Amino acid sequence: MSALFGTYMRDEVAFERGRGMRLFSGEGDEYLDFMSGIGVNALGHNDPQLVAALKEASEKVWHVSNLFTVPEAERLAERLVEGTFADKVFFTNSGTEAIECALKTARRYFHDSGAPEKYEIIAFTGSFHGRTLGAIAAGGNPDYVKGFGPVLEGFKHLAPGDISAVEAAIGPATAAIMIEPIQGEGGVNAVGESFLKGLRELCDKHRLLLILDEVQCGYGRTGKLFAHEWAGIEPDLMAVAKGIGGGFPLGACLAKAEVAKSMVPGTHGSTYGGNPLACAIGNAVLDRILAPGFLEHSDKMGQKLFWHMHQLMQKYPDHVLEVRGKGLMAGMKIFPPVRDFVTRLRDKKLLVAAAGDNVLRLLPPLILTQGDIEEAFEKLGTAFSEYAAENRNGSKD
Ligand SMILES: *Cc1c(COP(=O)(O)O)cnc(C)c1O
């Protein structure tokens, strides 16, 4: 019996080491990683540049607190500001904390701009924003708030996709609209560029803030640094994490100057957030993501991945029901129960994740090659053909 909280349905496999796209178990089995620890290891495992950055940083200072200047954090923030819509950055250790920072900043902004009655945030069904009390209230998933009441007030949930329904829901208390450009845990649903554009227009028209949760879809995963760039819009606040640390706990809340200006000393903080070790690694990750050709590679591999998913759907139309997502944040709604299928693929030494709505989720490291994609789809093809053979009576196959 494990001494850990029973909060996770853990696979019994334990990995001992990794290299690039591969993970190796204690038994010496080699696995092809198409989930990156849930979208985290953007540069794969044991990347020589990241290891060098960690080693170098570990021999300087690990932690000094935010009572002192942290040059690595200043530098990472400047680079994020340079590469995005944002003027200001607050570093966290996780995605849910980045969301908390965005929620607090939005409320504080209206409080300080003479509109304290504006605190409500319009969010969407099928979202996932993390596990803190604020984030579960924002996500609105009944399974995640059950038993943890009273639920934090001030969130309204709508189905994504219907702009006029969003406009109808805006009232005198509305402060912001918050959305994942591509819903991750909820089932890899891209909400669509025109919907995102519509939300931006509504926010401008009604003087609301647009908050994007790019914790999973950001940091190069869709072939642009951030997924909202595809829609040609800019948010006012954005939560980032997962890929930003390449496996080291790091997150960030990015904001426009006007919005961040009420976050003065005393309003918010984090002991660890943006410490020298995390930010040194964050800078090393960014060196690679911003290197010429990196995002183009991610884009190209994403297109290949989608081509293979469509092929698979054509070949197994009874078992692959829908292809979803964008770039290297990809999902297939499948017929076989997804948890069993994830295990079946694990037995074939391919690691993938599940998402809501019986979706098989592919979140490979962004460094993957065409060969890795072909290998993964060979395994996927075999798994579907075996499943089809075993279930012949129940399907047309
Ligand atoms: C993972 C995730 C979070 C929460 O991040 P943690 O680091 O687990 O707190 C928030 N939003 C989205 C979209 C995520 O995928």
JSON list of C-alpha atoms in Angstrom, two decimals, residues 48-135:
[
{"chain": "A", "resi": 48, "resn": "PRO", "atom": "CA", "xyz": [21.76, 18.22, -22.75]},
{"chain": "A", "resi": 49, "resn": "GLN", "atom": "CA", "xyz": [21.22, 22.01, -22.78]},
{"chain": "A", "resi": 50, "resn": "LEU", "atom": "CA", "xyz": [18.64, 21.89, -20.00]},
{"chain": "A", "resi": 51, "resn": "VAL", "atom": "CA", "xyz": [20.80, 19.54, -17.94]},
{"chain": "A", "resi": 52, "resn": "ALA", "atom": "CA", "xyz": [23.76, 21.91, -18.36]},
{"chain": "A", "resi": 53, "resn": "ALA", "atom": "CA", "xyz": [21.60, 24.90, -17.33]},
{"chain": "A", "resi": 54, "resn": "LEU", "atom": "CA", "xyz": [20.34, 23.04, -14.25]},
{"chain": "A", "resi": 55, "resn": "LYS", "atom": "CA", "xyz": [23.84, 21.95, -13.23]},
{"chain": "A", "resi": 56, "resn": "GLU", "atom": "CA", "xyz": [25.24, 25.43, -13.66]},
{"chain": "A", "resi": 57, "resn": "ALA", "atom": "CA", "xyz": [22.39, 27.08, -11.78]},
{"chain": "A", "resi": 58, "resn": "SER", "atom": "CA", "xyz": [22.52, 24.49, -8.99]},
{"chain": "A", "resi": 59, "resn": "GLU", "atom": "CA", "xyz": [26.06, 25.55, -8.14]},
{"chain": "A", "resi": 60, "resn": "LYS", "atom": "CA", "xyz": [25.14, 29.24, -7.78]},
{"chain": "A", "resi": 61, "resn": "VAL", "atom": "CA", "xyz": [22.05, 30.05, -5.67]},
{"chain": "A", "resi": 62, "resn": "TRP", "atom": "CA", "xyz": [18.93, 27.89, -5.52]},
{"chain": "A", "resi": 63, "resn": "HIS", "atom": "CA", "xyz": [16.69, 30.26, -3.70]},
{"chain": "A", "resi": 64, "resn": "VAL", "atom": "CA", "xyz": [16.82, 33.73, -2.20]},
{"chain": "A", "resi": 65, "resn": "SER", "atom": "CA", "xyz": [13.09, 34.70, -1.97]},
{"chain": "A", "resi": 66, "resn": "ASN", "atom": "CA", "xyz": [11.42, 37.56, -3.77]},
{"chain": "A", "resi": 67, "resn": "LEU", "atom": "CA", "xyz": [12.74, 40.00, -1.18]},
{"chain": "A", "resi": 68, "resn": "PHE", "atom": "CA", "xyz": [15.81, 40.24, -3.42]},
{"chain": "A", "resi": 69, "resn": "THR", "atom": "CA", "xyz": [16.38, 40.89, -7.09]},
{"chain": "A", "resi": 70, "resn": "VAL", "atom": "CA", "xyz": [16.54, 37.69, -9.11]},
{"chain": "A", "resi": 71, "resn": "PRO", "atom": "CA", "xyz": [18.42, 38.41, -12.35]},
{"chain": "A", "resi": 72, "resn": "GLU", "atom": "CA", "xyz": [17.30, 35.15, -14.02]},
{"chain": "A", "resi": 73, "resn": "ALA", "atom": "CA", "xyz": [13.66, 36.08, -13.35]},
{"chain": "A", "resi": 74, "resn": "GLU", "atom": "CA", "xyz": [14.15, 39.64, -14.65]},
{"chain": "A", "resi": 75, "resn": "ARG", "atom": "CA", "xyz": [15.68, 38.24, -17.81]},
{"chain": "A", "resi": 76, "resn": "LEU", "atom": "CA", "xyz": [13.02, 35.59, -18.38]},
{"chain": "A", "resi": 77, "resn": "ALA", "atom": "CA", "xyz": [10.26, 38.15, -17.79]},
{"chain": "A", "resi": 78, "resn": "GLU", "atom": "CA", "xyz": [11.85, 40.61, -20.25]},
{"chain": "A", "resi": 79, "resn": "ARG", "atom": "CA", "xyz": [12.06, 37.92, -22.89]},
{"chain": "A", "resi": 80, "resn": "LEU", "atom": "CA", "xyz": [8.44, 36.86, -22.37]},
{"chain": "A", "resi": 81, "resn": "VAL", "atom": "CA", "xyz": [7.35, 40.48, -22.60]},
{"chain": "A", "resi": 82, "resn": "GLU", "atom": "CA", "xyz": [9.34, 40.91, -25.78]},
{"chain": "A", "resi": 83, "resn": "GLY", "atom": "CA", "xyz": [7.81, 37.83, -27.39]},
{"chain": "A", "resi": 84, "resn": "THR", "atom": "CA", "xyz": [4.16, 38.36, -26.40]},
{"chain": "A", "resi": 85, "resn": "PHE", "atom": "CA", "xyz": [1.31, 40.83, -25.87]},
{"chain": "A", "resi": 86, "resn": "ALA", "atom": "CA", "xyz": [2.36, 41.23, -22.22]},
{"chain": "A", "resi": 87, "resn": "ASP", "atom": "CA", "xyz": [4.16, 44.05, -20.41]},
{"chain": "A", "resi": 88, "resn": "LYS", "atom": "CA", "xyz": [4.41, 42.40, -17.00]},
{"chain": "A", "resi": 89, "resn": "VAL", "atom": "CA", "xyz": [4.97, 38.89, -15.63]},
{"chain": "A", "resi": 90, "resn": "PHE", "atom": "CA", "xyz": [4.37, 37.20, -12.27]},
{"chain": "A", "resi": 91, "resn": "PHE", "atom": "CA", "xyz": [6.12, 33.83, -11.83]},
{"chain": "A", "resi": 92, "resn": "THR", "atom": "CA", "xyz": [4.52, 30.88, -10.10]},
{"chain": "A", "resi": 93, "resn": "ASN", "atom": "CA", "xyz": [5.33, 27.20, -9.57]},
{"chain": "A", "resi": 94, "resn": "SER", "atom": "CA", "xyz": [2.33, 25.75, -11.35]},
{"chain": "A", "resi": 95, "resn": "GLY", "atom": "CA", "xyz": [-0.54, 26.35, -13.70]},
{"chain": "A", "resi": 96, "resn": "THR", "atom": "CA", "xyz": [-3.21, 26.65, -11.05]},
{"chain": "A", "resi": 97, "resn": "GLU", "atom": "CA", "xyz": [-1.23, 29.41, -9.33]},
{"chain": "A", "resi": 98, "resn": "ALA", "atom": "CA", "xyz": [-0.89, 31.24, -12.64]},
{"chain": "A", "resi": 99, "resn": "ILE", "atom": "CA", "xyz": [-4.70, 31.07, -12.91]},
{"chain": "A", "resi": 100, "resn": "GLU", "atom": "CA", "xyz": [-5.11, 32.32, -9.32]},
{"chain": "A", "resi": 101, "resn": "CYS", "atom": "CA", "xyz": [-2.86, 35.27, -10.14]},
{"chain": "A", "resi": 102, "resn": "ALA", "atom": "CA", "xyz": [-4.90, 36.07, -13.26]},
{"chain": "A", "resi": 103, "resn": "LEU", "atom": "CA", "xyz": [-8.20, 35.90, -11.31]},
{"chain": "A", "resi": 104, "resn": "LYS", "atom": "CA", "xyz": [-6.88, 38.09, -8.50]},
{"chain": "A", "resi": 105, "resn": "THR", "atom": "CA", "xyz": [-5.36, 40.58, -10.94]},
{"chain": "A", "resi": 106, "resn": "ALA", "atom": "CA", "xyz": [-8.64, 40.87, -12.85]},
{"chain": "A", "resi": 107, "resn": "ARG", "atom": "CA", "xyz": [-10.66, 41.50, -9.69]},
{"chain": "A", "resi": 108, "resn": "ARG", "atom": "CA", "xyz": [-8.13, 43.94, -8.30]},
{"chain": "A", "resi": 109, "resn": "TYR", "atom": "CA", "xyz": [-7.99, 45.84, -11.59]},
{"chain": "A", "resi": 110, "resn": "PHE", "atom": "CA", "xyz": [-11.71, 46.63, -11.44]},
{"chain": "A", "resi": 111, "resn": "HIS", "atom": "CA", "xyz": [-11.54, 47.32, -7.70]},
{"chain": "A", "resi": 112, "resn": "ASP", "atom": "CA", "xyz": [-8.85, 49.92, -8.33]},
{"chain": "A", "resi": 113, "resn": "SER", "atom": "CA", "xyz": [-10.50, 51.39, -11.43]},
{"chain": "A", "resi": 114, "resn": "GLY", "atom": "CA", "xyz": [-13.58, 52.45, -9.51]},
{"chain": "A", "resi": 115, "resn": "ALA", "atom": "CA", "xyz": [-15.74, 49.51, -10.55]},
{"chain": "A", "resi": 116, "resn": "PRO", "atom": "CA", "xyz": [-15.58, 47.16, -7.54]},
{"chain": "A", "resi": 117, "resn": "GLU", "atom": "CA", "xyz": [-18.98, 45.74, -8.50]},
{"chain": "A", "resi": 118, "resn": "LYS", "atom": "CA", "xyz": [-17.30, 43.97, -11.41]},
{"chain": "A", "resi": 119, "resn": "TYR", "atom": "CA", "xyz": [-15.92, 40.66, -10.14]},
{"chain": "A", "resi": 120, "resn": "GLU", "atom": "CA", "xyz": [-17.71, 38.00, -12.13]},
{"chain": "A", "resi": 121, "resn": "ILE", "atom": "CA", "xyz": [-15.91, 35.89, -14.69]},
{"chain": "A", "resi": 122, "resn": "ILE", "atom": "CA", "xyz": [-17.58, 34.16, -17.59]},
{"chain": "A", "resi": 123, "resn": "ALA", "atom": "CA", "xyz": [-15.95, 30.77, -18.09]},
{"chain": "A", "resi": 124, "resn": "PHE", "atom": "CA", "xyz": [-16.82, 27.72, -20.17]},
{"chain": "A", "resi": 125, "resn": "THR", "atom": "CA", "xyz": [-18.05, 24.22, -19.69]},
{"chain": "A", "resi": 126, "resn": "GLY", "atom": "CA", "xyz": [-15.45, 21.55, -20.45]},
{"chain": "A", "resi": 127, "resn": "SER", "atom": "CA", "xyz": [-12.61, 23.73, -19.18]},
{"chain": "A", "resi": 128, "resn": "PHE", "atom": "CA", "xyz": [-9.87, 22.82, -16.78]},
{"chain": "A", "resi": 129, "resn": "HIS", "atom": "CA", "xyz": [-7.95, 25.54, -14.94]},
{"chain": "A", "resi": 130, "resn": "GLY", "atom": "CA", "xyz": [-6.28, 23.62, -12.11]},
{"chain": "A", "resi": 131, "resn": "ARG", "atom": "CA", "xyz": [-7.10, 22.32, -8.65]},
{"chain": "A", "resi": 132, "resn": "THR", "atom": "CA", "xyz": [-6.96, 25.22, -6.19]},
{"chain": "A", "resi": 133, "resn": "LEU", "atom": "CA", "xyz": [-10.30, 26.43, -4.85]},
{"chain": "A", "resi": 134, "resn": "GLY", "atom": "CA", "xyz": [-10.32, 29.36, -7.28]},
{"chain": "A", "resi": 135, "resn": "ALA", "atom": "CA", "xyz": [-9.38, 27.20, -10.24]}
]
